[in-house]
Amino acid sequence: MNSVSQRFFAFGALCALIGMAWGIVMSATGDHSLSPAHGHLNLIGFVASSVFGAYYALSPSAAASKLSNVHFWLAVLSVIVIVPGIVMALTEQGETLAKVGSILTILSMLLFFVTVLRNRVGG
Ligand code: HEM
């Protein structure tokens, strides 16, 4: 597991596997109460990570920068924090974790924005 692109795709696929299994459980039990958390795991965990992975594959200079590693771990941490945070908010156990997860998630996207501005696609 070397390149940041490979790591983003692997993390994305892992999130999709967990998110889909969760979706199947929701369908089987008829309990959709946590569906926003499932949706965020699939969209932030799988879709966004896969977009990041594709971008880093297309931009070797961005992938080689130290910031790409920071971006990867920030993206992983944001999913690990925001998904249980949404579960806690939905089950009325407090919103703090969801708030922290939201900040981490937007910081991850900010880092991506900076990276895109600093590196040419294909360069
Ligand atoms: C095995 C695959 C999947 C199953 C069985 C599944 C199942 C479900 C179920 C049962 C719901 C609740 C629907 C409702 O209450 O109206 C739901 C909601 C949702 N799912 Fe999935 N899902 C799967 C994959 C995905 C994927 C791959 C994504 C995104 C990339 C996704 C995104 C969403 C979103 C955004 C919602 C709505 C969340 C909300 O507004 O509450 N799902 N899914």
XYZ file of N, CA and C and ligand atoms in Angstrom:
412
model
N 0.857 -1.194 0.000
C 0.000 0.000 0.000
C 0.893 1.244 0.000
N 1.290 1.743 -1.164
C 2.263 2.825 -1.177
C 1.666 4.183 -1.520
N 1.159 4.359 -2.760
C 0.794 5.711 -3.169
C -0.458 6.208 -2.450
N -0.537 7.536 -2.357
C -1.688 8.130 -1.672
C -2.971 7.817 -2.441
N -2.856 7.731 -3.763
C -4.018 7.398 -4.582
C -4.549 5.999 -4.232
N -3.624 5.045 -4.146
C -3.980 3.666 -3.786
C -4.653 3.626 -2.409
N -4.093 4.380 -1.473
C -4.647 4.381 -0.116
C -6.050 4.985 -0.102
N -6.262 6.065 -0.867
C -7.603 6.659 -0.914
C -8.608 5.672 -1.507
N -8.219 4.990 -2.595
C -9.157 4.027 -3.202
C -9.457 2.873 -2.237
N -8.425 2.390 -1.542
C -8.629 1.269 -0.609
C -9.542 1.693 0.544
N -9.296 2.905 1.078
C -10.140 3.390 2.169
C -11.579 3.584 1.674
N -11.713 4.130 0.465
C -13.050 4.343 -0.105
C -13.806 3.033 -0.255
N -13.126 2.009 -0.761
C -13.780 0.708 -0.963
C -14.177 0.093 0.376
N -13.317 0.272 1.402
C -13.645 -0.242 2.731
C -14.910 0.445 3.268
N -14.980 1.766 3.102
C -16.171 2.511 3.547
C -17.410 2.028 2.804
N -17.264 1.772 1.493
C -18.415 1.309 0.700
C -18.882 -0.058 1.190
N -17.933 -0.947 1.508
C -18.317 -2.279 1.984
C -19.094 -2.180 3.295
N -18.568 -1.354 4.220
C -19.254 -1.195 5.512
C -20.593 -0.482 5.296
N -20.570 0.571 4.465
C -21.795 1.350 4.219
C -22.879 0.525 3.549
N -22.493 -0.323 2.609
C -23.489 -1.157 1.912
C -24.038 -2.236 2.833
N -23.145 -2.838 3.628
C -23.612 -3.847 4.592
C -24.616 -3.202 5.555
N -24.305 -1.976 5.970
C -25.206 -1.219 6.859
C -26.547 -0.984 6.143
N -26.488 -0.638 4.846
C -27.713 -0.421 4.068
C -28.556 -1.678 3.984
N -27.889 -2.825 3.816
C -28.613 -4.105 3.736
C -29.296 -4.401 5.078
N -28.558 -4.117 6.180
C -29.146 -4.341 7.509
C -30.369 -3.424 7.689
N -30.245 -2.160 7.243
C -31.388 -1.236 7.367
C -32.581 -1.757 6.582
N -32.314 -2.247 5.372
C -33.406 -2.763 4.537
C -34.040 -3.990 5.183
N -33.189 -4.899 5.696
C -33.684 -6.150 6.252
C -34.507 -5.931 7.522
N -34.068 -4.957 8.338
C -34.773 -4.736 9.607
C -35.928 -3.745 9.461
N -35.895 -2.967 8.377
C -36.931 -1.935 8.204
C -36.682 -0.717 9.077
N -35.546 -0.688 9.759
C -35.215 0.461 10.622
C -34.281 1.396 9.853
N -34.837 2.487 9.351
C -34.057 3.433 8.546
C -33.616 4.651 9.356
N -33.730 4.560 10.665
C -33.514 5.754 11.494
C -32.083 6.299 11.385
N -31.119 5.435 11.055
C -29.733 5.909 10.964
C -29.302 6.153 9.517
N -30.280 6.261 8.606
C -29.907 6.369 7.190
C -29.048 7.598 6.862
N -29.190 8.738 7.555
C -28.267 9.841 7.233
C -26.800 9.485 7.529
N -26.567 8.688 8.569
C -25.183 8.284 8.885
C -24.658 7.329 7.810
N -25.517 6.411 7.387
C -25.159 5.495 6.293
C -24.839 6.301 5.023
N -25.696 7.296 4.731
C -25.485 8.123 3.534
C -24.159 8.858 3.588
N -23.821 9.395 4.771
C -22.552 10.133 4.895
C -21.339 9.204 4.826
N -21.463 7.998 5.372
C -20.345 7.048 5.265
C -20.075 6.733 3.787
N -21.165 6.526 3.049
C -20.986 6.193 1.628
C -20.496 7.396 0.817
N -21.033 8.571 1.122
C -20.691 9.732 0.287
C -19.347 10.351 0.664
N -19.108 10.562 1.957
C -17.810 11.146 2.355
C -16.733 10.066 2.343
N -17.101 8.872 2.827
C -16.110 7.799 2.914
C -15.763 7.199 1.555
N -16.772 6.805 0.822
C -16.513 6.129 -0.459
C -16.375 7.113 -1.629
N -17.392 7.931 -1.856
C -17.380 8.774 -3.070
C -16.261 9.822 -3.004
N -16.198 10.586 -1.905
C -15.175 11.640 -1.831
C -13.767 11.026 -1.862
N -13.553 9.938 -1.115
C -12.211 9.321 -1.109
C -11.823 8.843 -2.504
N -12.793 8.324 -3.245
C -12.490 7.843 -4.593
C -12.167 9.006 -5.527
N -12.864 10.138 -5.341
C -12.543 11.337 -6.141
C -11.119 11.804 -5.807
N -10.786 11.808 -4.512
C -9.426 12.209 -4.111
C -8.394 11.251 -4.730
N -8.693 9.949 -4.658
C -7.773 8.953 -5.210
C -7.556 9.171 -6.702
N -8.638 9.471 -7.424
C -8.529 9.704 -8.866
C -7.704 10.961 -9.141
N -7.946 12.000 -8.344
C -7.185 13.246 -8.542
C -5.685 13.003 -8.336
N -5.324 12.301 -7.260
C -3.888 12.096 -6.987
C -3.247 11.194 -8.053
N -4.046 10.290 -8.646
C -3.501 9.471 -9.741
C -3.237 10.337 -10.973
N -4.052 11.383 -11.127
C -3.916 12.273 -12.293
C -2.870 13.366 -12.086
N -2.495 13.598 -10.823
C -1.557 14.676 -10.544
C -0.386 14.173 -9.689
N 0.628 13.600 -10.330
C 1.765 13.037 -9.586
C 2.465 14.067 -8.701
N 2.492 15.341 -9.126
C 3.173 16.347 -8.292
C 2.404 16.545 -6.977
N 1.067 16.539 -7.066
C 0.257 16.665 -5.843
C 0.455 15.430 -4.963
N 0.476 14.255 -5.587
C 0.634 13.008 -4.831
C 1.977 12.959 -4.114
N 3.004 13.557 -4.738
C 4.353 13.518 -4.155
C 4.531 14.541 -3.033
N 3.600 15.478 -2.907
C 3.766 16.517 -1.879
C 3.461 15.943 -0.484
N 4.085 16.558 0.523
C 3.860 16.101 1.908
C 2.406 16.318 2.325
N 1.793 17.341 1.728
C 0.413 17.684 2.079
C -0.570 16.559 1.741
N -0.216 15.745 0.715
C -1.152 14.687 0.314
C -1.308 13.651 1.427
N -0.232 13.393 2.157
C -0.306 12.436 3.261
C -1.146 13.004 4.411
N -0.948 14.298 4.672
C -1.760 14.969 5.704
C -3.231 14.914 5.295
N -3.479 15.180 4.006
C -4.855 15.147 3.503
C -5.470 13.767 3.698
N -4.711 12.704 3.373
C -5.246 11.350 3.515
C -5.671 11.071 4.958
N -4.778 11.363 5.910
C -5.098 11.022 7.299
C -6.196 11.910 7.859
N -6.243 13.166 7.407
C -7.323 14.052 7.837
C -8.669 13.546 7.291
N -8.670 13.079 6.046
C -9.894 12.548 5.438
C -10.357 11.287 6.188
N -9.402 10.408 6.524
C -9.751 9.183 7.267
C -10.331 9.558 8.639
N -9.626 10.461 9.326
C -10.074 10.868 10.666
C -11.464 11.515 10.606
N -11.698 12.310 9.572
C -12.989 12.998 9.497
C -14.135 11.987 9.366
N -13.933 10.921 8.597
C -14.984 9.897 8.463
C -15.173 9.160 9.791
N -14.037 8.828 10.427
C -14.090 8.083 11.694
C -14.806 8.890 12.780
N -14.725 10.212 12.691
C -15.370 11.048 13.710
C -16.803 11.409 13.317
N -17.021 11.775 12.043
C -18.347 12.320 11.699
C -19.438 11.234 11.662
N -19.095 10.021 11.240
C -20.153 9.002 11.111
C -20.719 8.602 12.485
N -19.881 8.223 13.459
C -20.439 7.974 14.798
C -21.077 9.242 15.382
N -20.527 10.408 15.007
C -21.105 11.674 15.484
C -22.537 11.840 15.010
N -22.797 11.494 13.756
C -24.172 11.595 13.233
C -25.073 10.568 13.931
N -24.533 9.366 14.169
C -25.313 8.345 14.901
C -25.692 8.886 16.281
N -24.713 9.491 16.972
C -24.991 10.043 18.315
C -26.024 11.157 18.252
N -25.914 12.021 17.237
C -26.882 13.120 17.117
C -28.283 12.562 16.854
N -28.368 11.552 15.976
C -29.682 10.977 15.629
C -30.317 10.262 16.811
N -29.467 9.680 17.660
C -29.997 8.936 18.810
C -30.024 9.815 20.078
N -29.890 11.114 19.856
C -29.986 12.117 20.922
C -29.013 11.880 22.076
N -27.779 11.556 21.679
C -26.719 11.384 22.692
C -25.721 12.535 22.646
N -26.095 13.611 21.996
C -25.209 14.779 21.922
C -24.704 15.032 20.510
N -24.369 16.292 20.273
C -23.977 16.685 18.908
C -22.497 17.057 18.785
N -21.762 16.953 19.912
C -20.372 17.422 19.893
C -19.527 16.690 18.859
N -19.635 15.356 18.838
C -18.813 14.580 17.907
C -19.152 14.926 16.454
N -20.444 15.132 16.183
C -20.851 15.499 14.814
C -20.265 16.858 14.438
N -20.234 17.778 15.406
C -19.678 19.117 15.138
C -18.175 19.027 14.862
N -17.469 18.256 15.691
C -16.017 18.100 15.488
C -15.771 17.428 14.128
N -16.569 16.399 13.834
C -16.427 15.702 12.557
C -16.688 16.621 11.376
N -17.655 17.530 11.527
C -17.958 18.468 10.437
C -16.776 19.385 10.174
N -16.142 19.853 11.256
C -14.975 20.747 11.103
C -13.830 19.990 10.412
N -13.586 18.751 10.864
C -12.511 17.953 10.255
C -12.802 17.701 8.771
N -14.069 17.456 8.471
C -14.452 17.149 7.084
C -14.253 18.364 6.179
N -14.627 19.543 6.666
C -14.457 20.728 5.817
C -12.974 21.106 5.724
N -12.207 20.825 6.787
C -10.763 21.088 6.717
C -10.104 20.175 5.668
N -10.558 18.938 5.616
C -10.040 18.001 4.618
C -10.328 18.533 3.207
N -11.544 19.052 3.013
C -11.891 19.590 1.687
C -11.116 20.876 1.397
N -10.850 21.667 2.436
C -10.050 22.891 2.258
C -8.629 22.537 1.808
N -8.094 21.491 2.425
C -6.747 21.029 2.052
C -6.735 20.560 0.599
N -7.806 19.905 0.205
C -7.918 19.450 -1.184
C -7.987 20.658 -2.127
N -8.749 21.667 -1.736
C -8.883 22.879 -2.553
C -7.512 23.536 -2.751
N -6.759 23.669 -1.657
C -5.420 24.272 -1.720
C -4.521 23.429 -2.638
N -4.600 22.113 -2.476
C -3.776 21.208 -3.284
C -4.102 21.347 -4.773
N -5.395 21.436 -5.079
C -5.808 21.571 -6.486
C -5.296 22.889 -7.067
N -5.321 23.949 -6.255
C -4.833 25.249 -6.742
C -3.317 25.237 -6.963
N -2.605 24.439 -6.148
C -1.135 24.461 -6.215
C -0.546 23.512 -7.243
N -1.333 22.556 -7.721
C -0.769 21.520 -8.604
C -1.590 21.370 -9.874
N -0.880 21.289 -10.987
C -1.536 21.139 -12.274
C -1.941 19.675 -12.476
N -3.171 19.455 -12.950
C -3.578 18.087 -13.288
C -2.718 17.624 -14.468
N -2.164 16.439 -14.333
C -1.283 15.923 -15.385
C 0.170 16.307 -15.143
N 0.401 17.150 -14.114
C 1.769 17.621 -13.868
C 2.442 16.902 -12.728
C -25.865 -2.384 -0.715
C -26.014 -1.097 -1.005
C -26.973 -0.150 -0.299
C -28.130 -0.423 0.395
C -28.785 -1.786 0.641
C -28.664 0.853 0.847
C -29.830 1.017 1.609
C -30.345 2.231 2.021
C -31.575 2.400 2.781
C -32.503 1.264 3.264
C -31.756 3.731 2.989
C -32.915 4.413 3.744
C -33.939 4.885 2.726
C -35.082 5.662 3.379
O -35.254 5.633 4.609
O -35.832 6.312 2.626
C -30.648 4.421 2.348
C -30.477 5.789 2.333
C -29.442 6.443 1.712
N -28.368 5.867 1.067
Fe -28.058 3.882 0.815
N -27.824 1.864 0.443
C -26.777 1.304 -0.258
C -25.705 1.970 -0.846
C -25.549 3.346 -0.863
C -24.471 4.049 -1.558
C -23.337 3.354 -2.350
C -24.672 5.378 -1.350
C -23.881 6.566 -1.813
C -22.811 6.508 -2.566
C -25.862 5.509 -0.526
C -26.387 6.704 -0.115
C -27.558 6.863 0.584
C -28.127 8.151 0.933
C -27.564 9.530 0.579
C -29.310 7.886 1.642
C -30.295 8.904 2.224
C -29.843 9.335 3.583
C -30.912 10.203 4.248
O -31.258 11.229 3.712
O -31.423 9.811 5.290
N -26.355 4.277 -0.257
N -29.816 3.482 1.784
